[in-house]
Coordinates of C-alpha atoms and ligand atoms in Angstrom, one line a residue:
M222 CA 131.3 45.7 190.0
I223 CA 128.8 45.9 187.2
S224 CA 130.3 46.5 183.8
L225 CA 129.4 49.6 181.8
K226 CA 127.8 47.2 179.2
A227 CA 125.6 45.5 181.8
R228 CA 124.6 48.8 183.2
A229 CA 123.7 50.0 179.6
V230 CA 121.6 46.9 179.1
G231 CA 119.9 47.6 182.4
L232 CA 119.1 51.1 181.3
V233 CA 117.8 50.1 177.9
S234 CA 115.5 47.4 179.5
Y235 CA 114.4 49.9 182.1
Q236 CA 113.6 52.5 179.4
Q237 CA 111.7 49.9 177.4
N238 CA 109.7 49.0 180.6
C239 CA 109.0 52.6 181.2
R240 CA 107.7 53.1 177.6
V241 CA 105.7 49.9 177.7
R242 CA 104.0 51.1 180.9
F243 CA 103.5 54.7 179.9
G244 CA 103.7 54.9 176.1
M245 CA 106.3 56.7 174.0
G246 CA 104.9 60.1 174.4
R247 CA 104.6 62.4 171.4
N248 CA 107.8 64.2 170.5
V249 CA 107.6 67.4 168.6
K250 CA 110.2 70.1 167.8
P251 CA 108.5 73.2 166.4
L252 CA 110.9 75.6 168.1
A253 CA 114.6 75.4 167.3
G254 CA 116.4 73.8 170.2
I255 CA 113.3 72.7 172.1
H256 CA 111.8 69.2 172.1
F257 CA 108.3 68.9 173.6
V258 CA 107.4 65.4 174.9
R259 CA 103.9 64.9 176.1
L260 CA 103.5 61.9 178.3
R261 CA 100.5 60.2 179.9
D262 CA 100.7 61.5 183.4
A263 CA 103.1 62.9 186.1
D264 CA 104.5 59.4 186.8
A265 CA 105.3 59.0 183.1
V266 CA 107.1 62.4 183.1
G267 CA 109.1 61.3 186.1
C268 CA 110.0 58.0 184.5
E269 CA 111.1 59.7 181.3
A270 CA 113.2 62.3 183.2
A271 CA 114.9 59.6 185.3
G272 CA 115.8 57.7 182.1
M273 CA 117.4 60.9 180.7
V274 CA 119.4 61.4 183.9
A275 CA 120.5 57.8 183.8
A276 CA 121.5 58.1 180.2
Q277 CA 123.6 61.2 181.1
L278 CA 125.4 59.4 183.9
L279 CA 126.1 56.4 181.6
A280 CA 127.5 58.6 178.9
K281 CA 129.6 60.6 181.3
P282 CA 129.9 59.2 184.8
E283 CA 131.6 62.4 186.1
S284 CA 128.7 64.6 185.0
S285 CA 127.7 67.7 186.9
I286 CA 123.9 67.7 187.4
V287 CA 121.7 70.4 188.9
F288 CA 118.4 69.2 190.5
P289 CA 115.2 71.0 191.2
T290 CA 112.8 70.8 194.2
G291 CA 109.1 71.1 194.5
R292 CA 106.2 68.8 193.8
T293 CA 106.8 68.2 190.1
P294 CA 110.1 66.3 190.3
L295 CA 108.9 63.8 193.0
P296 CA 108.1 61.0 190.6
M297 CA 111.5 61.4 188.9
Y298 CA 113.3 61.0 192.3
K299 CA 111.2 58.0 193.1
V300 CA 112.4 56.2 190.0
L301 CA 116.0 57.4 190.4
R302 CA 116.4 56.1 193.9
H303 CA 115.2 52.7 192.8
M304 CA 117.8 52.3 190.0
P305 CA 120.5 50.3 191.8
H306 CA 122.5 49.8 188.6
L307 CA 123.3 53.6 188.5
N308 CA 126.7 54.5 189.6
W309 CA 126.8 58.1 190.9
R310 CA 130.2 58.0 192.5
Q311 CA 132.0 60.3 190.2
S312 CA 129.1 62.7 189.6
R313 CA 128.9 66.2 191.0
L314 CA 125.5 67.0 192.2
F315 CA 123.9 70.4 193.0
H316 CA 120.5 71.8 193.6
L317 CA 119.1 75.0 192.0
D318 CA 118.1 77.1 195.0
E319 CA 117.5 77.3 198.8
Y320 CA 115.5 79.4 201.1
V321 CA 117.2 82.0 203.2
N322 CA 116.2 81.2 206.8
P323 CA 114.7 84.4 208.3
A324 CA 115.6 83.3 211.8
P325 CA 119.0 81.6 211.6
R326 CA 119.2 80.9 215.3
A327 CA 115.7 79.4 215.7
P328 CA 116.0 75.7 216.6
R329 CA 113.2 74.7 214.3
V330 CA 111.9 76.4 211.2
P331 CA 108.3 75.7 210.0
Y332 CA 109.2 74.8 206.4
E333 CA 111.4 72.2 204.8
A334 CA 114.8 73.4 203.5
Y335 CA 115.7 72.3 200.0
A336 CA 118.8 70.5 201.4
E337 CA 116.5 68.3 203.5
Y338 CA 114.3 67.7 200.4
M339 CA 117.3 66.6 198.3
N340 CA 118.5 64.2 201.1
R341 CA 115.0 62.8 201.5
E342 CA 114.2 62.4 197.9
L343 CA 117.6 61.2 196.5
W344 CA 120.9 62.1 198.0
D345 CA 120.5 59.9 201.1
Y346 CA 120.3 56.9 198.8
I347 CA 123.4 57.4 196.7
T348 CA 127.1 58.0 197.0
A349 CA 128.1 61.0 195.0
R350 CA 129.8 64.4 195.4
K351 CA 126.8 66.4 196.8
H352 CA 126.9 70.1 197.1
Y353 CA 124.5 71.9 199.3
F354 CA 123.5 75.5 198.5
D355 CA 122.9 76.5 202.2
H356 CA 126.6 76.2 202.9
Y357 CA 127.1 79.0 200.4
S358 CA 124.2 81.3 201.1
Q359 CA 126.6 84.1 202.2
K360 CA 128.8 83.5 199.0
P361 CA 126.5 82.3 196.2
D362 CA 129.2 83.1 193.6
E363 CA 131.4 80.3 195.1
Y364 CA 128.5 77.8 194.6
E365 CA 128.2 79.1 191.0
R366 CA 131.9 78.5 190.5
L367 CA 131.6 74.9 191.7
V368 CA 128.6 74.3 189.4
S369 CA 130.5 75.7 186.5
A370 CA 133.8 74.0 187.2
D371 CA 135.1 71.4 184.7
D372 CA 133.1 72.9 181.9
G373 CA 129.9 72.3 183.8
P374 CA 127.0 72.0 184.2
D375 CA 126.2 69.0 182.0
L376 CA 122.5 68.8 182.8
V377 CA 120.1 71.1 184.6
I378 CA 116.6 69.9 185.5
L379 CA 114.0 72.5 186.1
G380 CA 110.5 72.9 187.3
I381 CA 108.5 76.1 186.7
G382 CA 106.7 78.5 189.0
G383 CA 103.2 79.9 188.3
N384 CA 104.8 83.3 187.4
G385 CA 107.3 81.7 185.0
H386 CA 110.2 81.6 187.5
I387 CA 112.9 78.9 187.1
A388 CA 114.9 78.1 190.2
F389 CA 114.1 81.3 192.1
N390 CA 114.8 83.6 189.1
E391 CA 111.7 85.7 189.7
P392 CA 110.3 88.1 187.1
G393 CA 112.9 90.8 186.4
S394 CA 115.7 88.3 185.9
L395 CA 118.0 88.7 183.0
P396 CA 119.6 85.8 181.0
D397 CA 123.1 86.6 182.3
S398 CA 121.9 86.9 186.0
P399 CA 124.4 85.5 188.5
A400 CA 123.8 83.3 191.5
R401 CA 122.4 85.7 194.2
V402 CA 120.1 86.3 197.1
I403 CA 116.7 87.3 195.7
D404 CA 113.4 88.6 197.2
L405 CA 110.7 86.0 196.6
A406 CA 107.7 87.3 194.5
E407 CA 104.4 87.5 196.4
Q408 CA 102.9 84.9 194.1
T409 CA 105.8 82.5 194.9
I410 CA 105.4 83.0 198.7
K411 CA 101.6 82.4 198.5
S412 CA 102.0 79.3 196.4
N413 CA 104.8 77.8 198.5
F414 CA 103.6 78.8 202.0
G415 CA 99.9 79.6 201.6
S416 CA 100.2 83.3 202.5
V417 CA 102.6 86.2 202.8
G418 CA 104.2 87.3 206.1
K419 CA 103.8 84.1 208.2
A420 CA 106.2 84.2 211.1
G421 CA 109.3 82.1 210.6
Y422 CA 108.8 81.7 206.8
P423 CA 111.3 83.0 204.3
L424 CA 110.9 86.1 202.2
Q425 CA 114.2 85.5 200.4
A426 CA 116.1 82.7 198.7
V427 CA 119.5 82.1 197.2
T428 CA 119.4 80.9 193.6
L429 CA 121.6 79.9 190.7
G430 CA 121.3 82.6 188.1
L431 CA 120.0 82.2 184.6
G432 CA 123.5 82.7 183.4
T433 CA 124.6 79.4 184.9
I434 CA 121.4 77.6 184.0
L435 CA 121.6 78.6 180.4
S436 CA 125.2 77.6 180.2
A437 CA 124.2 73.9 180.8
R438 CA 124.8 71.6 177.9
K439 CA 121.4 70.1 178.3
I440 CA 118.2 71.3 180.1
I441 CA 115.1 69.4 181.0
L442 CA 112.0 71.3 182.0
L443 CA 109.3 69.3 183.9
A444 CA 105.7 70.6 184.1
T445 CA 102.7 68.6 185.2
G446 CA 99.2 69.2 186.2
Q447 CA 96.5 71.6 184.9
D448 CA 97.9 74.5 187.0
K449 CA 101.1 74.5 185.0
Q450 CA 99.5 74.4 181.5
A451 CA 98.7 78.1 181.2
I452 CA 102.2 79.3 182.1
V453 CA 104.0 76.7 179.9
Q454 CA 101.7 77.7 177.1
K455 CA 102.5 81.4 177.6
V456 CA 106.2 80.8 177.8
F457 CA 106.5 78.7 174.6
N458 CA 103.9 80.5 172.5
P459 CA 105.9 81.4 169.4
K460 CA 104.7 85.0 169.7
T461 CA 106.2 85.3 173.3
K462 CA 109.6 86.9 172.9
P463 CA 112.2 86.1 175.6
S464 CA 111.9 88.8 178.3
K465 CA 112.7 89.4 181.9
S466 CA 109.0 89.5 182.8
L467 CA 108.8 85.8 182.1
P468 CA 112.2 84.3 183.1
A469 CA 111.5 80.8 181.7
S470 CA 111.1 82.4 178.3
W471 CA 114.9 82.8 178.1
L472 CA 115.0 79.0 177.7
K473 CA 114.0 79.6 174.1
Q474 CA 117.5 80.9 173.4
H475 CA 119.1 77.6 174.5
P476 CA 120.1 75.0 171.9
D477 CA 119.0 71.8 173.8
V478 CA 115.9 71.9 176.0
T479 CA 113.5 69.0 176.5
V480 CA 110.1 70.0 177.9
L481 CA 108.4 67.0 179.5
T482 CA 104.7 67.6 180.2
D483 CA 101.5 65.6 180.9
F484 CA 99.4 68.1 178.9
E485 CA 99.4 69.3 175.3
V486 CA 101.3 72.5 174.5
Q487 CA 99.7 74.2 171.6
L488 CA 102.3 75.8 169.3
Ligands
GLP192 C1 109.8 76.6 193.7 C2 111.2 76.3 193.3 C3 111.3 76.0 191.8 C4 110.2 75.1 191.4 C5 108.9 75.7 191.7 C6 107.7 74.9 191.2 O1 109.5 77.9 193.7 N1 112.2 77.2 193.6 O2 112.6 75.5 191.5 O3 110.3 74.8 190.0 O4 108.8 75.9 193.1 O5 107.3 73.9 192.2 P1 106.3 72.8 192.1 O6 106.9 71.8 191.3 O7 106.0 72.4 193.5 O8 105.1 73.4 191.4

């Protein structure tokens, strides 16, 4: 068994490698509670995020961590599944959201469930206490209770949708919103499936609410690529007040958010 000290040394040398490869990033904190770190590219964002997850696990092996899906976190998972010194055994892992299958009895659905995504990207590689949202789509409040058990969650990692959604908290979501089934916004359906109303594709999802997300001790928001720059800029513009029309803007009320980007955020 690798000692905590050896694992800590492994992590430090890993982080040094990461920073030698990708540079330190520029860390600014113009909004109370929010650190902005601009990194070189999407891989560097993934590397930095993975380092933060590893640091969380080393500091608290029994951490509860909530993971995102989508394109943006892929580089983070690639690094995480290649960190053999990380011990996940005591951790409690969750994911943010899941599609509601429109045809539950169909043998095959034409899209990838987020449970499959989590297995493919990370969970199949590690031993941990893994919690799948699709087991709770009829009772999202029970999933929420599991996430919040033992004073959790410790860490929530987020991506952001083009309309400012986080998880599937679409515009209209309030900061105390609970875990629930939600109708997907047209923009979300178009961006995730190409067009609205395709047979077999979901129109609804089950999501953790902003209430649980904002109760996390620490939040990391990942945003990479030119198509995310405008929405991140809009959310964190100091003149943008938190509001339900832009769900990610509620993050401004949280005391510990790190925003990792590969573009400049003008503040
Ligand atoms: C989906 C997910 C979100 C994710 C968003 C952005 O709608 N529910 O959790 O943040 O897509 O995905 P991507 O990273 O592919 O742009």
